[in-house]
Coordinates of C-alpha atoms and ligand atoms in Angstrom, one line a residue:
M1 CA -11.4 13.3 14.6
L2 CA -13.1 9.9 15.9
E3 CA -11.0 6.7 15.7
A4 CA -12.4 3.4 16.9
Q5 CA -8.9 1.9 18.1
A6 CA -7.0 2.8 21.1
T7 CA -4.5 4.6 18.7
V8 CA -4.8 7.1 15.5
G9 CA -2.6 5.4 12.8
G10 CA -5.0 2.7 11.0
A11 CA -2.6 0.9 8.7
V12 CA 0.3 3.4 9.8
R13 CA 1.3 2.3 13.4
S14 CA 3.7 0.6 14.9
D15 CA 4.1 -1.7 18.2
Q16 CA 6.5 -3.1 20.8
E17 CA 4.3 -6.3 21.4
V18 CA 6.8 -8.9 19.5
H19 CA 10.4 -8.9 21.6
P20 CA 11.3 -6.3 24.2
G21 CA 13.3 -3.4 22.5
F22 CA 11.9 -4.2 19.0
I23 CA 9.8 -1.5 17.4
H24 CA 7.9 -3.5 14.7
D25 CA 5.3 -2.1 12.1
T26 CA 2.0 -3.5 12.5
F27 CA 1.1 -3.1 8.9
S28 CA 2.6 -0.8 6.2
A29 CA 6.3 0.2 6.8
F30 CA 7.7 1.8 3.4
Y31 CA 6.4 5.2 1.8
P32 CA 7.6 6.5 -1.4
L33 CA 4.0 7.3 -2.0
A34 CA 3.8 9.9 0.5
L35 CA 7.6 11.1 -0.4
A36 CA 6.4 11.2 -3.9
S37 CA 2.6 12.5 -3.0
G38 CA 1.4 16.3 -3.3
P39 CA -1.0 15.7 -0.3
I40 CA 1.6 14.1 2.2
R41 CA 4.3 16.3 1.0
S42 CA 2.0 19.5 1.4
L43 CA 1.2 18.9 5.0
E44 CA 5.6 19.3 6.2
L45 CA 5.1 17.0 8.3
E46 CA 8.9 17.1 9.0
K47 CA 7.9 20.3 11.5
F48 CA 5.8 18.0 13.6
G49 CA 8.7 15.5 14.2
L50 CA 8.7 13.1 11.3
E51 CA 12.2 12.1 10.0
W52 CA 12.6 9.7 7.3
A53 CA 15.1 7.0 7.0
H54 CA 16.7 5.0 4.0
A55 CA 18.0 1.7 3.7
P56 CA 21.6 1.5 1.7
A57 CA 19.7 0.0 -0.7
V58 CA 16.1 0.3 -1.9
L59 CA 15.1 -3.2 -2.8
G60 CA 16.5 -6.4 -3.9
H61 CA 15.6 -9.9 -4.4
P62 CA 17.7 -12.8 -3.8
Q63 CA 18.2 -14.6 -7.2
A64 CA 18.9 -19.0 -7.3
D65 CA 22.5 -18.7 -8.3
G66 CA 23.5 -16.5 -5.3
S67 CA 23.3 -13.1 -7.2
W68 CA 20.7 -10.5 -6.1
A69 CA 18.2 -7.7 -8.2
I70 CA 19.3 -4.3 -6.7
L71 CA 17.5 -1.2 -6.9
H72 CA 19.9 1.5 -5.3
R73 CA 18.7 5.1 -5.4
D74 CA 21.8 6.0 -7.5
V75 CA 20.9 5.4 -11.1
D76 CA 24.3 4.5 -12.1
I77 CA 24.5 2.3 -9.5
T78 CA 21.5 0.0 -10.2
A79 CA 22.2 0.1 -14.1
E80 CA 25.8 -1.0 -13.1
L81 CA 24.8 -3.9 -11.3
M82 CA 22.3 -4.6 -13.9
D83 CA 25.1 -4.4 -16.8
G84 CA 27.0 -7.0 -14.4
Q85 CA 24.2 -9.6 -15.2
H86 CA 23.1 -8.8 -18.4
R87 CA 25.2 -6.4 -20.7
G88 CA 22.7 -4.0 -22.0
D89 CA 20.0 -3.9 -19.2
G90 CA 22.0 -1.1 -17.7
A91 CA 21.3 1.3 -20.5
A92 CA 17.5 -0.1 -20.7
W93 CA 17.0 0.9 -17.4
R94 CA 18.5 4.4 -17.7
E95 CA 15.9 4.6 -20.9
L96 CA 13.2 3.7 -18.8
H97 CA 14.0 6.4 -15.7
A98 CA 15.0 9.2 -18.2
T99 CA 11.3 8.6 -19.5
W100 CA 9.9 8.8 -16.3
Q101 CA 11.6 11.7 -15.4
R102 CA 10.2 13.7 -18.1
I103 CA 6.7 12.5 -17.3
G104 CA 6.4 10.8 -14.0
P105 CA 5.5 13.5 -11.5
S106 CA 2.7 15.1 -13.7
L107 CA 2.1 11.4 -14.4
T108 CA 1.5 10.7 -10.9
S109 CA -0.1 14.0 -10.1
A110 CA -2.8 13.1 -12.7
L111 CA -3.4 9.6 -11.2
M112 CA -4.1 11.1 -7.9
S113 CA -6.3 13.9 -8.8
P114 CA -10.0 13.8 -8.7
M115 CA -11.5 12.6 -12.2
P116 CA -11.2 14.1 -14.6
P117 CA -8.2 15.0 -13.2
V118 CA -8.0 18.7 -15.5
R119 CA -4.8 20.3 -14.8
A120 CA -2.5 17.2 -14.1
G121 CA -3.7 15.6 -17.5
L122 CA -3.2 18.9 -19.5
S123 CA 0.3 18.5 -18.1
M124 CA 0.7 15.3 -19.1
L125 CA -1.0 15.5 -22.2
A126 CA 1.8 18.2 -22.7
R127 CA 4.6 16.3 -21.9
L128 CA 3.6 12.8 -23.7
P129 CA 5.1 13.6 -27.4
S130 CA 8.3 14.2 -25.8
V131 CA 8.7 10.3 -24.2
G132 CA 7.3 8.8 -27.4
G133 CA 3.3 9.5 -27.1
L134 CA 0.9 6.5 -28.1
S135 CA 4.2 4.5 -27.8
F136 CA 4.4 5.6 -23.9
V137 CA 0.8 5.1 -23.6
K138 CA 0.9 1.3 -24.9
M139 CA 3.8 0.8 -22.5
M140 CA 1.5 2.1 -19.5
L141 CA -0.9 -0.8 -20.7
E142 CA 1.6 -3.6 -20.8
P143 CA 1.5 -6.4 -18.6
A144 CA 4.5 -6.1 -15.9
T145 CA 5.6 -9.4 -17.4
T146 CA 5.6 -7.9 -21.2
M147 CA 7.4 -4.8 -19.9
S148 CA 10.1 -6.6 -18.6
Q149 CA 10.4 -9.2 -20.9
K150 CA 10.4 -6.9 -24.2
R151 CA 13.0 -4.4 -22.8
F152 CA 15.4 -6.7 -20.7
G153 CA 17.4 -9.5 -21.5
G154 CA 18.4 -10.5 -17.7
E155 CA 16.2 -11.7 -15.1
A156 CA 17.1 -8.4 -12.4
P157 CA 15.2 -5.9 -14.2
A158 CA 11.9 -7.9 -14.8
L159 CA 12.4 -9.5 -10.9
L160 CA 12.3 -5.3 -9.9
L161 CA 9.6 -4.3 -12.0
C162 CA 7.3 -7.5 -11.3
G163 CA 7.9 -8.0 -7.7
N164 CA 6.7 -4.0 -7.4
A165 CA 3.6 -4.9 -9.3
G166 CA 3.0 -7.7 -7.0
H167 CA 2.6 -5.1 -4.7
A168 CA -0.8 -4.7 -6.1
D169 CA -3.3 -7.5 -6.1
I170 CA -3.2 -7.0 -10.2
P171 CA -2.1 -10.2 -12.1
L172 CA 1.2 -9.8 -13.3
D173 CA 0.1 -10.7 -17.3
A174 CA -2.8 -8.5 -17.0
A175 CA -3.1 -5.0 -18.1
G176 CA -2.4 -2.3 -16.0
S177 CA 0.4 -4.5 -13.6
G178 CA 3.1 -2.6 -15.7
L179 CA 2.1 0.8 -14.8
M180 CA 1.8 -0.5 -11.0
G181 CA 5.4 -1.9 -11.3
L182 CA 7.2 0.8 -13.3
L183 CA 5.2 3.3 -10.7
L184 CA 6.7 1.9 -7.7
A185 CA 10.3 0.8 -9.5
M186 CA 10.9 4.3 -10.5
L187 CA 9.5 5.7 -7.1
G188 CA 11.9 3.8 -5.5
Q189 CA 14.8 4.9 -8.1
T190 CA 14.1 8.7 -7.4
V191 CA 12.6 8.9 -4.0
G192 CA 13.9 5.7 -2.5
F193 CA 11.7 3.6 0.2
P194 CA 11.6 5.8 3.2
A195 CA 10.7 4.5 6.5
P196 CA 9.9 6.6 9.2
V197 CA 12.8 6.7 12.0
R198 CA 10.9 5.3 15.4
G199 CA 8.7 3.3 13.6
A200 CA 5.4 3.9 10.9
G201 CA 3.5 5.1 13.5
E202 CA 5.5 8.2 14.1
L203 CA 4.1 9.8 10.6
A204 CA 0.8 9.1 11.9
M205 CA 1.7 11.1 15.0
A206 CA 3.4 13.6 13.2
M207 CA -0.4 14.2 11.7
A208 CA -2.0 13.8 14.8
R209 CA 0.5 16.2 16.1
R210 CA -0.3 19.2 13.1
L211 CA -4.2 18.3 13.5
E212 CA -4.2 19.1 17.3
A213 CA -1.7 22.1 16.9
R214 CA -4.3 24.1 14.8
G215 CA -7.1 23.0 17.0
G216 CA -8.2 19.7 16.0
I217 CA -9.6 17.2 18.7
I218 CA -8.9 13.3 18.4
R219 CA -11.0 11.2 20.3
T220 CA -9.5 7.6 20.2
G221 CA -11.8 4.5 21.4
A222 CA -14.7 6.3 19.7
P223 CA -16.0 3.8 17.0
V224 CA -18.5 5.5 14.7
D225 CA -21.8 3.5 14.3
S226 CA -23.9 5.3 12.1
V227 CA -24.1 8.4 9.8
V228 CA -26.8 11.0 10.7
V229 CA -28.8 11.8 7.4
K230 CA -31.3 14.4 7.3
N231 CA -32.8 15.2 3.9
G232 CA -30.6 13.9 1.9
R233 CA -27.7 15.3 3.7
A234 CA -25.0 14.3 6.3
V235 CA -25.5 16.1 9.6
G236 CA -23.2 14.3 11.8
V237 CA -22.5 11.0 13.2
T238 CA -23.4 8.7 16.3
S239 CA -20.8 6.4 18.4
G240 CA -21.3 4.6 21.2
G241 CA -24.9 6.5 21.9
E242 CA -23.6 10.0 21.5
E243 CA -24.4 12.3 18.6
F244 CA -22.1 14.5 17.0
Q245 CA -22.9 17.1 14.9
A246 CA -20.7 17.9 11.4
R247 CA -20.9 21.9 10.9
R248 CA -19.6 21.4 7.5
A249 CA -19.3 18.0 6.1
V250 CA -18.6 14.1 7.6
V251 CA -15.2 12.7 5.8
A252 CA -15.6 8.8 6.4
D253 CA -12.5 6.9 6.3
V254 CA -13.8 3.9 6.1
S255 CA -13.9 0.4 3.7
A256 CA -17.2 1.4 1.1
S257 CA -18.3 -1.8 2.0
H258 CA -18.7 -0.1 5.6
L259 CA -20.3 3.1 4.5
Y260 CA -22.8 2.0 2.5
G261 CA -26.0 -0.1 3.7
G262 CA -23.4 0.1 7.1
L263 CA -23.0 3.5 8.6
V264 CA -25.3 5.0 5.7
D265 CA -28.6 3.0 5.6
W266 CA -29.8 1.6 2.3
T267 CA -32.9 3.9 2.9
D268 CA -30.3 7.0 2.7
L269 CA -29.1 5.7 -0.5
P270 CA -30.4 5.6 -4.2
A271 CA -31.4 2.3 -5.0
R272 CA -28.2 1.9 -7.8
T273 CA -25.7 2.5 -4.8
R274 CA -27.0 -0.9 -3.5
R275 CA -27.2 -2.5 -7.2
D276 CA -23.7 -1.5 -8.4
M277 CA -22.2 -2.4 -4.3
K278 CA -22.8 -5.9 -5.2
T279 CA -20.3 -5.8 -8.0
F280 CA -17.9 -3.8 -4.9
E281 CA -14.8 -6.3 -5.3
L282 CA -12.0 -6.6 -2.1
D283 CA -8.7 -7.2 -3.2
A284 CA -6.8 -10.2 -1.9
A285 CA -6.2 -11.3 1.7
T286 CA -3.2 -10.7 4.0
V287 CA -1.0 -12.9 6.5
K288 CA 1.8 -10.4 8.2
V289 CA 4.5 -12.4 10.1
D290 CA 6.9 -10.5 12.5
W291 CA 10.7 -11.6 13.6
A292 CA 12.9 -10.0 16.3
L293 CA 16.2 -11.8 15.4
S294 CA 19.3 -11.3 17.6
G295 CA 21.0 -10.7 14.0
P296 CA 21.1 -9.7 10.9
V297 CA 19.2 -12.3 8.0
P298 CA 21.9 -14.5 7.3
W299 CA 21.9 -14.8 3.8
K300 CA 23.4 -17.2 1.8
S301 CA 24.7 -15.0 -0.4
Q302 CA 25.3 -11.0 0.6
P303 CA 24.1 -8.7 -1.6
E304 CA 26.2 -5.8 -2.7
Y305 CA 24.2 -3.3 -0.8
A306 CA 21.9 -4.1 2.3
A307 CA 18.4 -3.7 1.2
G308 CA 15.2 -2.3 3.0
T309 CA 12.8 -3.7 1.2
V310 CA 13.5 -7.6 0.0
H311 CA 11.0 -9.2 -2.6
I312 CA 11.2 -13.8 -2.3
A313 CA 10.3 -15.5 -5.4
H314 CA 12.3 -18.1 -7.1
S315 CA 11.5 -16.8 -10.2
V316 CA 9.1 -14.2 -12.1
E317 CA 7.2 -17.4 -13.6
A318 CA 7.3 -18.3 -9.6
M319 CA 5.5 -14.9 -8.7
V320 CA 3.1 -15.4 -11.8
T321 CA 2.0 -18.7 -10.2
A322 CA 1.9 -17.8 -6.8
L323 CA -0.5 -14.4 -7.4
G324 CA -2.3 -16.7 -10.3
Q325 CA -3.3 -19.3 -7.6
V326 CA -4.6 -16.6 -5.3
S327 CA -6.8 -14.7 -8.0
V328 CA -8.4 -18.8 -8.5
Q329 CA -9.1 -18.7 -4.7
Q330 CA -6.1 -21.1 -3.9
I331 CA -3.9 -20.9 -1.0
P332 CA -0.6 -20.6 -2.3
A333 CA 2.3 -23.3 -2.5
D334 CA 5.0 -21.0 -3.0
P335 CA 4.0 -17.7 -1.7
F336 CA 5.2 -14.4 -2.7
L337 CA 6.7 -12.5 -0.2
L338 CA 7.3 -8.8 0.4
T339 CA 10.1 -8.3 3.5
G340 CA 11.3 -5.5 5.1
Q341 CA 14.4 -5.3 6.9
M342 CA 13.7 -2.5 9.4
T343 CA 16.9 -2.3 11.3
T344 CA 19.4 -2.1 8.1
T345 CA 16.9 0.9 7.3
D346 CA 16.2 2.9 10.4
P347 CA 19.2 1.6 13.1
S348 CA 16.4 3.2 15.8
R349 CA 13.9 -0.4 15.6
S350 CA 16.0 -2.8 17.7
P351 CA 19.2 -3.0 19.6
A352 CA 22.4 -2.6 17.4
G353 CA 23.2 -5.9 15.7
T354 CA 19.7 -7.3 15.8
E355 CA 17.0 -7.1 12.7
S356 CA 13.6 -6.2 13.5
L357 CA 12.2 -8.2 10.2
W358 CA 8.4 -8.7 8.3
A359 CA 7.2 -10.5 5.8
Y360 CA 3.8 -10.3 4.2
T361 CA 1.8 -11.9 1.6
H362 CA -1.4 -12.5 0.0
V363 CA -4.0 -15.0 0.1
P364 CA -7.5 -15.4 -1.1
Q365 CA -10.4 -13.8 0.5
R366 CA -12.7 -17.0 0.7
P367 CA -10.1 -20.0 -0.3
G368 CA -11.2 -22.7 -2.4
G369 CA -8.2 -24.9 -1.4
D370 CA -4.6 -25.1 -0.5
M371 CA -2.1 -25.8 -3.3
R372 CA -0.2 -28.1 -0.7
D373 CA -3.6 -29.6 1.2
E374 CA -2.7 -28.3 4.5
I375 CA -4.2 -25.4 5.3
R376 CA -7.7 -25.3 5.6
G377 CA -8.1 -21.4 5.1
V378 CA -10.0 -20.5 8.0
W379 CA -7.2 -18.6 9.5
D380 CA -7.3 -19.9 12.9
A381 CA -3.9 -20.0 15.1
D382 CA -3.3 -23.4 13.7
D383 CA -3.7 -22.3 9.8
C384 CA -1.8 -19.3 10.6
E385 CA 1.0 -20.6 12.4
R386 CA 1.2 -23.0 10.0
F387 CA 1.0 -21.0 6.6
A388 CA 3.7 -18.8 8.8
D389 CA 6.2 -21.8 8.7
R390 CA 5.3 -22.2 4.8
M391 CA 6.3 -18.1 4.7
Q392 CA 9.5 -18.8 6.9
A393 CA 10.4 -21.9 4.4
Q394 CA 10.8 -19.3 1.5
I395 CA 13.0 -16.8 3.4
E396 CA 15.4 -20.0 4.2
R397 CA 16.0 -21.0 0.9
Y398 CA 17.9 -17.9 0.7
A399 CA 19.2 -17.5 4.5
P400 CA 19.0 -21.5 5.6
D401 CA 20.5 -20.5 9.1
L402 CA 17.3 -18.1 9.8
A403 CA 15.9 -20.2 12.4
S404 CA 18.9 -20.3 14.6
R405 CA 17.8 -16.0 15.0
I406 CA 14.8 -16.1 15.7
L407 CA 14.1 -14.3 19.4
S408 CA 10.4 -14.1 18.9
R409 CA 7.5 -14.0 15.7
R410 CA 4.1 -13.0 15.6
V411 CA 1.6 -14.2 12.9
L412 CA -1.2 -11.7 11.8
G413 CA -3.8 -13.4 9.8
P414 CA -6.8 -11.9 7.7
R415 CA -9.0 -11.9 10.8
Q416 CA -6.3 -10.3 13.4
L417 CA -5.3 -7.5 11.2
E418 CA -9.3 -6.8 10.6
E419 CA -9.7 -7.0 14.4
R420 CA -6.7 -3.9 15.0
D421 CA -8.4 -1.8 12.1
A422 CA -11.6 -2.4 10.8
N423 CA -10.7 -0.9 7.2
L424 CA -8.5 -4.2 6.3
V425 CA -11.8 -6.3 5.5
G426 CA -10.7 -9.9 5.3
G427 CA -6.9 -9.1 5.3
A428 CA -7.4 -6.5 2.2
V429 CA -5.2 -3.9 2.3
N430 CA -6.2 -1.7 -0.3
G431 CA -9.8 -1.1 0.6
G432 CA -11.0 -2.9 -2.8
T433 CA -9.1 -4.3 -5.9
S434 CA -6.4 -2.3 -7.8
A435 CA -7.4 -4.1 -11.0
L436 CA -8.5 -1.8 -14.1
H437 CA -12.0 -2.3 -13.8
Q438 CA -12.5 -0.8 -10.3
Q439 CA -9.9 1.9 -10.8
L440 CA -10.7 5.8 -11.8
I441 CA -14.3 6.0 -12.8
F442 CA -15.4 3.0 -11.3
R443 CA -14.0 3.4 -7.8
P444 CA -15.6 2.3 -5.7
I445 CA -18.6 2.1 -7.9
P446 CA -19.1 3.6 -11.2
G447 CA -19.4 6.9 -11.9
S448 CA -17.3 7.9 -8.6
G449 CA -13.6 8.6 -9.2
R450 CA -14.1 11.7 -6.6
A451 CA -14.8 12.1 -3.1
G452 CA -18.3 12.6 -3.1
T453 CA -21.0 10.0 -1.7
P454 CA -24.8 10.2 -3.0
V455 CA -25.4 11.7 0.5
S456 CA -25.1 15.6 0.0
R457 CA -22.0 16.5 2.8
L458 CA -20.8 13.2 3.2
Y459 CA -17.4 12.2 1.6
L460 CA -15.2 9.1 1.0
G461 CA -11.8 9.6 2.6
S462 CA -10.2 6.0 2.6
A463 CA -8.2 3.6 0.0
S464 CA -11.8 2.7 -1.3
A465 CA -12.1 6.0 -3.0
H466 CA -10.2 7.0 -6.0
P467 CA -7.1 6.3 -6.1
G468 CA -7.2 3.7 -3.9
G469 CA -4.5 2.0 -1.5
G470 CA -1.0 3.3 -0.2
V471 CA 0.0 5.8 2.0
H472 CA -0.5 8.6 -0.2
G473 CA -3.1 10.8 1.5
A474 CA -4.9 11.4 -2.0
P475 CA -8.4 10.1 -1.0
G476 CA -8.1 12.2 2.0
M477 CA -7.1 14.9 0.3
N478 CA -9.7 14.9 -2.1
A479 CA -12.4 14.7 0.4
A480 CA -11.2 17.7 2.4
R481 CA -10.9 19.9 -0.6
A482 CA -14.2 18.5 -2.1
A483 CA -15.8 19.3 1.3
L484 CA -14.3 22.3 1.4
A485 CA -15.5 23.9 -1.7
A486 CA -19.2 22.8 -1.5
D487 CA -19.1 24.5 1.5
R488 CA -17.6 27.6 -0.1
L489 CA -20.2 27.5 -2.8
E490 CA -23.4 27.5 -0.2
A491 CA -22.0 29.8 1.4
L492 CA -21.7 32.4 -1.7
A493 CA -25.3 31.0 -2.6
V494 CA -27.0 32.2 0.7
W495 CA -24.9 35.5 0.8
R496 CA -26.3 36.1 -2.8
Ligands
LIG501 C1 0.2 -5.4 6.0 C2 -0.2 -4.3 5.4 C3 1.4 -3.8 4.5 C4 1.4 -2.3 4.2 N1 2.2 -2.2 3.6 C5 2.2 -0.5 2.8 C6 3.7 0.1 2.4 O1 4.4 -0.6 3.0 N2 3.7 1.4 2.0 C7 2.2 1.8 1.4 O2 2.1 2.9 1.2 N3 0.9 1.2 2.0 C8 1.4 -0.1 2.4 N4 0.1 -0.8 2.6 C9 -1.7 -0.2 2.4 C10 -2.1 1.3 3.6 O3 -1.6 1.0 4.5 C11 -3.7 1.4 3.2 O4 -3.8 1.1 1.9 C12 -3.6 2.3 3.5 O5 -3.4 2.8 5.2 C13 -5.2 2.9 3.8 O6 -5.5 4.1 4.3 P1 -6.8 4.3 5.0 O7 -6.8 5.6 5.7 O8 -8.2 4.2 3.8 O9 -7.1 3.4 5.9 P2 -6.3 2.8 7.2 O10 -5.2 3.2 6.9 O11 -7.2 1.6 7.2 O12 -7.2 3.9 8.4 C14 -8.9 3.6 8.7 C15 -8.9 4.3 10.0 O13 -10.3 4.3 10.1 C16 -10.5 3.7 11.6 N5 -11.8 3.2 11.3 C17 -12.4 2.5 10.5 N6 -13.6 2.2 10.7 C18 -14.2 3.0 11.9 C19 -15.3 3.7 12.1 N7 -16.6 3.1 12.0 N8 -15.4 4.4 13.3 C20 -14.2 5.4 13.1 N9 -12.9 4.9 13.0 C21 -13.1 3.6 12.3 C22 -9.6 2.2 12.2 O14 -9.4 2.3 13.0 C23 -8.3 3.2 11.0 O15 -7.7 3.8 12.4 C24 -0.2 -1.4 3.7 C25 -1.2 -2.3 4.1 C26 -1.3 -3.4 5.0 C27 -2.5 -3.9 6.0

């Protein structure tokens, strides 16, 4: 395995550069998709040192009136807290949860499988009548806003569903966002939002240890600059003038925009790939801020249970507005923040009594303006710091004394993210938009939905491939399986 950076892990790494004694996850932090996904579970990484930690509550969202929307791993507690804010919402949440228990695992498995998902798809179809048949399908297609308005009276469930939908770049009032919100909320309800003990990097290190235990060789600081194609077949790669031959296949864990016309020359690809890549769409850019705090976040009103993930937006409408501003290429005035209280989740992250905190939010890939006319959108140090101030001010609305606890702050804008991981093109976290028109058989270009590429023995194993971003391992597993299956078929043909 050839890795461009000095350490393996890609967007699953941690570091200690923010403040002495503090571990910060450089990029991703919570892994419900890993815990729920067949591919990562099948690796049994716990045997290679991976340990999971859970915060007292999965997710929290502070509200303007001082109350919190809380998702707890115990559905009784989640429901009871919702009922406390709006009678009847608890029962509606339980009903959603019961529906998910019946169909969620086969739906998740179908979504993770290569297209068409024959076995998992049949299992899902068999369960469909028990959850309401076409009515359930309709609900899956609803925007997150509709899904929550139609089923709940209070704001808490809507904040939880819409906030989770906001992890992807599908507008909250567009089809597909409801499924995303429900998927993440129900994963939170069933498996929680776990984090690796001692930092996200431990997940990647467990994978590295497993690979090496089986004879795999990892070379870091080795950026691949081309895939060697002979007679339409990938036979190796080059890195820094050295050629590495591939006995069976090449699996490229790179963005589609770096593979096609980059590592693989256009002359080795059909004309339609070049044409289709012209419409390939990245997801939004990202700004991430990490803080080392001398104490816990001083929330103005304390939640009933401390949450690992905290969403910050004043209301569902504020989330819709912020994400809408991003989709019309404006830097949002009041960004919707995803934040993580990592020491609350895993005490090994920083000295007792302190907090390792982060927040990230999305900004346009090509900003056409700033809703407050303060930021130019070039994402130099000045832009990054000003925008980090804006993000911090969002948290300070609910924790006015936050600044008094800050020991250090680090800001990673779109450029800094990409410098640390070439797959985060322009700060995109998901290898391409998650919007419906670039999912399933349209990912990354029409006719895909599987790991194969137009070049024989070359497979795309990154988030640019179906089923897209998030740490679930499905693109890599689909690519590895496709490569091994092709190899077995060829061996059979030679033998005959
Ligand atoms: C700030 C941030 C927060 C996130 N939060 C979460 C979260 O909490 N939970 C979650 O599930 N997901 C989260 N994600 C998304 C998730 O991390 C990504 O979708 C996922 O890591 C994508 O996996 P990947 O293998 O496609 O790419 P990556 O994880 O980016 O790995 C790609 C690897 O390939 C290497 N590489 C690239 N080009 C070359 C080359 N030419 N030669 C050699 N090596 C190369 C890179 O250095 C990198 O190591 C987050 C992402 C970001 C950026």
